[in-house]
Amino acid sequence: QVRNELMFEFPYAIEVIDFALADLVGRATVRLRPLLLVGDPGGGKSRFARRLGEVLGLTVWREDASRADGAVFGGTDRRWYSAEPCHPFLAIGQGKTANPMILLDELEKAGTRSDYGRLWDCLLGFLEVETACRYPDPALQVTLDLSQVSYVATANSLDPLPHPIRDRFRIVTFPKPSAGDLDALLPAVIADITRERGLDISWVTPLDGAERTAIAAHWRGGSVRRLRRLVEAVLRERDVRAARN
């Protein structure tokens, strides 16, 4: 069921879907080993990671790696006035389950300054089960079992990432859709836009031939963001024409 739902939304990434879900075979609970999606901007990596967690029924905690550092993610010491537990524990508290998913977006853009500890270095203790199950939280000053937390990261390139980080992730290339994927993508894009508008998909008429041709003329594959903008423009024009009639 999860595979079918993800295939509907990401028909061009079937190999990635199977790669991710194969890790759950034989498990009693949902826990993914650290997974890193690498690909060009606009291909839908971040959205796929979020939807993977949502469809699996997990709480998804998004972490913008470009704005995070080790001191914040790993928790701040109680002696500071702004003491805060580590973010995996906050994700557990938010979802009230022991197995949330941490989405580390654009991991390669994490800061390299070591003033407050690099995010990359801090992550090493969370990505290994042996250390995650005995994490000494500096704010709570107790040992936490964080071994059931899943980590899914995205990156545009592997080049900036240090080898210890690469070694701890299962790395898979996330593809970009081609022009041949247009007809498979359109229903999912329309459904997503409809959901965001708070509408029922059954009330939305599928694109007609002229609308589909107009989109195909301006989208030859590549960025899903651009395809979404084109579909939104077509739907807006449809609404304008309907209002005039």
Short mmCIF file of C-alpha atoms in Angstrom, two decimals:
data_model
loop_
_atom_site.label_atom_id
_atom_site.label_comp_id
_atom_site.label_asym_id
_atom_site.label_seq_id
_atom_site.Cartn_x
_atom_site.Cartn_y
_atom_site.Cartn_z
CA GLN A 1 0.00 0.00 0.00
CA VAL A 2 2.82 2.41 0.88
CA ARG A 3 4.67 1.50 -2.31
CA ASN A 4 1.60 2.09 -4.47
CA GLU A 5 0.94 5.49 -2.91
CA LEU A 6 4.52 6.63 -3.38
CA MET A 7 4.58 5.29 -6.96
CA PHE A 8 1.50 7.39 -7.75
CA GLU A 9 3.27 10.54 -6.56
CA PHE A 10 6.80 9.68 -7.79
CA PRO A 11 6.38 7.40 -10.83
CA TYR A 12 9.90 8.23 -12.02
CA ALA A 13 11.56 7.08 -8.77
CA ILE A 14 10.41 3.47 -8.47
CA GLU A 15 13.94 2.19 -7.86
CA VAL A 16 14.43 4.66 -5.00
CA ILE A 17 11.06 3.68 -3.49
CA ASP A 18 11.98 -0.01 -3.56
CA PHE A 19 15.45 0.72 -2.18
CA ALA A 20 13.99 2.63 0.78
CA LEU A 21 11.14 0.23 1.59
CA ALA A 22 13.27 -2.92 1.29
CA ASP A 23 14.92 -1.86 4.54
CA LEU A 24 11.64 -2.52 6.40
CA VAL A 25 11.29 -6.17 5.42
CA GLY A 26 11.12 -8.35 8.51
CA ARG A 27 10.98 -5.44 10.98
CA ALA A 28 8.33 -5.36 13.72
CA THR A 29 8.36 -1.55 13.80
CA VAL A 30 9.08 1.16 11.23
CA ARG A 31 12.72 2.18 11.39
CA LEU A 32 14.84 3.10 8.39
CA ARG A 33 18.59 2.91 8.46
CA PRO A 34 20.16 6.31 7.63
CA LEU A 35 19.27 7.11 4.02
CA LEU A 36 20.81 9.85 1.87
CA LEU A 37 19.06 10.99 -1.33
CA VAL A 38 21.46 12.67 -3.76
CA GLY A 39 20.36 14.48 -6.89
CA ASP A 40 20.05 17.76 -8.77
CA PRO A 41 17.81 20.53 -7.40
CA GLY A 42 14.16 20.42 -8.39
CA GLY A 43 13.81 16.65 -8.67
CA GLY A 44 11.61 16.32 -5.58
CA LYS A 45 14.09 14.83 -3.08
CA SER A 46 12.83 16.77 -0.07
CA ARG A 47 9.20 16.15 -0.87
CA PHE A 48 9.86 12.45 -1.39
CA ALA A 49 11.62 12.21 1.98
CA ARG A 50 8.74 13.97 3.71
CA ARG A 51 6.08 11.86 1.99
CA LEU A 52 8.01 8.66 2.74
CA GLY A 53 7.73 9.41 6.44
CA GLU A 54 4.12 10.57 6.24
CA VAL A 55 2.90 7.57 4.24
CA LEU A 56 4.65 5.25 6.69
CA GLY A 57 2.77 6.98 9.51
CA LEU A 58 5.84 8.56 11.13
CA THR A 59 6.20 11.97 12.73
CA VAL A 60 8.51 13.95 10.42
CA TRP A 61 10.87 16.49 12.01
CA ARG A 62 12.50 18.66 9.33
CA GLU A 63 15.96 20.05 10.03
CA ASP A 64 17.40 22.68 7.68
CA ALA A 65 21.06 21.63 7.69
CA SER A 66 22.26 25.01 6.44
CA ARG A 67 20.94 26.64 9.63
CA ALA A 68 21.81 23.92 12.13
CA ASP A 69 24.93 23.27 14.16
CA GLY A 70 26.03 20.56 16.53
CA ALA A 71 25.24 22.49 19.70
CA VAL A 72 21.63 23.05 18.69
CA PHE A 73 20.90 19.62 17.20
CA GLY A 74 22.68 17.68 19.94
CA GLY A 75 21.20 19.72 22.79
CA THR A 76 22.60 22.55 24.89
CA ASP A 77 24.00 22.16 28.37
CA ARG A 78 21.75 22.88 31.34
CA ARG A 79 24.09 25.52 32.68
CA TRP A 80 23.15 27.83 29.80
CA TYR A 81 20.00 29.90 30.19
CA SER A 82 18.59 28.51 26.90
CA ALA A 83 19.13 24.81 27.65
CA GLU A 84 17.28 22.60 25.18
CA PRO A 85 17.23 18.82 24.71
CA CYS A 86 18.57 17.26 21.52
CA HIS A 87 16.30 17.50 18.49
CA PRO A 88 15.70 13.73 18.11
CA PHE A 89 14.23 13.77 21.63
CA LEU A 90 12.08 16.80 20.75
CA ALA A 91 10.85 14.89 17.68
CA ILE A 92 9.90 11.97 19.92
CA GLY A 93 8.06 14.34 22.24
CA GLN A 94 6.23 15.99 19.34
CA GLY A 95 4.94 12.72 17.91
CA LYS A 96 4.66 10.85 21.23
CA THR A 97 6.30 7.81 19.63
CA ALA A 98 9.86 6.49 19.87
CA ASN A 99 10.38 6.19 16.11
CA PRO A 100 9.96 9.59 14.41
CA MET A 101 11.81 10.45 11.21
CA ILE A 102 14.39 13.25 11.10
CA LEU A 103 14.57 14.89 7.67
CA LEU A 104 17.99 16.51 7.23
CA ASP A 105 17.46 18.80 4.27
CA GLU A 106 20.45 19.86 2.11
CA LEU A 107 22.97 18.13 4.35
CA GLU A 108 25.92 19.23 2.23
CA LYS A 109 25.20 22.88 3.13
CA ALA A 110 25.77 22.40 6.87
CA GLY A 111 28.19 24.92 8.32
CA THR A 112 31.87 24.02 8.48
CA ARG A 113 32.80 26.31 11.40
CA SER A 114 33.50 24.45 14.61
CA ASP A 115 32.67 27.24 17.11
CA TYR A 116 29.56 25.44 18.31
CA GLY A 117 30.36 22.04 16.82
CA ARG A 118 29.69 20.97 13.26
CA LEU A 119 26.37 19.28 12.53
CA TRP A 120 28.23 16.57 10.61
CA ASP A 121 30.32 15.65 13.66
CA CYS A 122 27.32 15.73 15.99
CA LEU A 123 25.31 13.39 13.74
CA LEU A 124 27.84 10.57 14.03
CA GLY A 125 26.63 9.67 17.51
CA PHE A 126 23.00 9.52 16.40
CA LEU A 127 23.44 7.48 13.21
CA GLU A 128 24.97 4.43 14.92
CA VAL A 129 22.57 2.27 16.96
CA GLU A 130 25.32 1.43 19.45
CA THR A 131 25.75 5.08 20.47
CA ALA A 132 22.18 6.26 19.79
CA CYS A 133 20.76 3.89 22.39
CA ARG A 134 22.97 5.50 25.07
CA TYR A 135 22.93 9.19 24.20
CA PRO A 136 23.82 11.46 27.17
CA ASP A 137 21.54 14.45 26.69
CA PRO A 138 23.29 17.59 28.02
CA ALA A 139 20.08 19.42 28.93
CA LEU A 140 18.15 16.58 30.55
CA GLN A 141 21.33 15.09 32.02
CA VAL A 142 20.05 11.56 31.53
CA THR A 143 20.93 8.81 29.06
CA LEU A 144 18.37 8.51 26.28
CA ASP A 145 17.56 5.56 24.02
CA LEU A 146 17.19 7.15 20.56
CA SER A 147 17.89 3.97 18.63
CA GLN A 148 14.49 3.82 16.90
CA VAL A 149 14.76 7.25 15.24
CA SER A 150 15.04 7.19 11.44
CA TYR A 151 17.25 9.65 9.54
CA VAL A 152 16.66 10.59 5.90
CA ALA A 153 18.88 13.29 4.38
CA THR A 154 18.97 15.08 1.04
CA ALA A 155 21.95 16.57 -0.79
CA ASN A 156 22.62 18.05 -4.20
CA SER A 157 26.18 16.71 -4.15
CA LEU A 158 28.34 14.34 -2.12
CA ASP A 159 31.53 16.36 -2.56
CA PRO A 160 31.38 18.53 0.60
CA LEU A 161 30.38 15.66 2.90
CA PRO A 162 33.15 14.11 5.03
CA HIS A 163 33.78 10.38 4.66
CA PRO A 164 32.58 9.43 8.16
CA ILE A 165 29.14 10.83 7.26
CA ARG A 166 29.06 9.08 3.89
CA ASP A 167 29.99 5.77 5.53
CA ARG A 168 26.99 5.91 7.86
CA PHE A 169 24.34 6.58 5.21
CA ARG A 170 22.88 4.32 2.56
CA ILE A 171 23.32 6.54 -0.49
CA VAL A 172 20.97 6.44 -3.47
CA THR A 173 20.73 8.75 -6.49
CA PHE A 174 17.35 10.44 -6.81
CA PRO A 175 16.43 10.87 -10.49
CA LYS A 176 14.76 13.73 -12.30
CA PRO A 177 11.66 12.98 -14.36
CA SER A 178 11.77 13.08 -18.15
CA ALA A 179 9.20 14.38 -20.63
CA GLY A 180 7.93 10.81 -20.94
CA ASP A 181 6.84 10.89 -17.28
CA LEU A 182 4.47 13.83 -17.80
CA ASP A 183 1.22 11.86 -18.06
CA ALA A 184 2.13 9.80 -14.99
CA LEU A 185 3.04 12.92 -12.98
CA LEU A 186 0.06 15.15 -13.81
CA PRO A 187 -2.57 13.31 -11.68
CA ALA A 188 -0.29 13.37 -8.63
CA VAL A 189 0.60 17.06 -9.09
CA ILE A 190 -3.07 18.02 -9.49
CA ALA A 191 -4.03 15.93 -6.45
CA ASP A 192 -1.35 17.63 -4.35
CA ILE A 193 -2.43 21.13 -5.43
CA THR A 194 -6.06 20.23 -4.77
CA ARG A 195 -5.20 18.99 -1.26
CA GLU A 196 -3.39 22.22 -0.48
CA ARG A 197 -6.44 24.21 -1.58
CA GLY A 198 -8.62 22.16 0.78
CA LEU A 199 -10.72 20.79 -2.09
CA ASP A 200 -12.01 17.33 -2.92
CA ILE A 201 -10.15 15.84 -5.90
CA SER A 202 -13.43 14.42 -7.23
CA TRP A 203 -14.56 17.98 -8.01
CA VAL A 204 -11.52 18.77 -10.14
CA THR A 205 -11.83 18.02 -13.83
CA PRO A 206 -8.74 16.36 -15.38
CA LEU A 207 -6.72 18.45 -17.82
CA ASP A 208 -8.12 18.49 -21.33
CA GLY A 209 -6.06 17.98 -24.46
CA ALA A 210 -5.31 21.68 -24.99
CA GLU A 211 -4.22 22.17 -21.37
CA ARG A 212 -1.99 19.10 -21.47
CA THR A 213 -0.44 20.25 -24.76
CA ALA A 214 0.27 23.71 -23.33
CA ILE A 215 2.09 22.21 -20.35
CA ALA A 216 4.02 19.75 -22.51
CA ALA A 217 5.21 22.62 -24.73
CA HIS A 218 6.85 24.33 -21.75
CA TRP A 219 8.06 21.32 -19.75
CA ARG A 220 10.54 18.89 -21.28
CA GLY A 221 11.36 17.09 -18.07
CA GLY A 222 13.60 18.05 -15.19
CA SER A 223 12.32 20.20 -12.35
CA VAL A 224 9.10 19.04 -10.72
CA ARG A 225 8.82 22.51 -9.18
CA ARG A 226 8.56 24.03 -12.65
CA LEU A 227 5.94 21.46 -13.67
CA ARG A 228 3.90 22.31 -10.59
CA ARG A 229 4.04 26.04 -11.39
CA LEU A 230 2.82 25.33 -14.93
CA VAL A 231 -0.09 23.22 -13.67
CA GLU A 232 -1.02 25.92 -11.14
CA ALA A 233 -1.02 28.51 -13.96
CA VAL A 234 -3.31 26.33 -16.08
CA LEU A 235 -5.71 25.78 -13.17
CA ARG A 236 -5.77 29.52 -12.41
CA GLU A 237 -6.60 30.28 -16.04
CA ARG A 238 -9.36 27.69 -15.89
CA ASP A 239 -10.80 29.37 -12.78
CA VAL A 240 -10.71 32.79 -14.47
CA ARG A 241 -12.52 31.49 -17.53
CA ALA A 242 -15.11 29.73 -15.38
CA ALA A 243 -15.78 32.95 -13.45
CA ARG A 244 -16.35 34.86 -16.71
CA ASN A 245 -18.79 32.25 -17.93
#
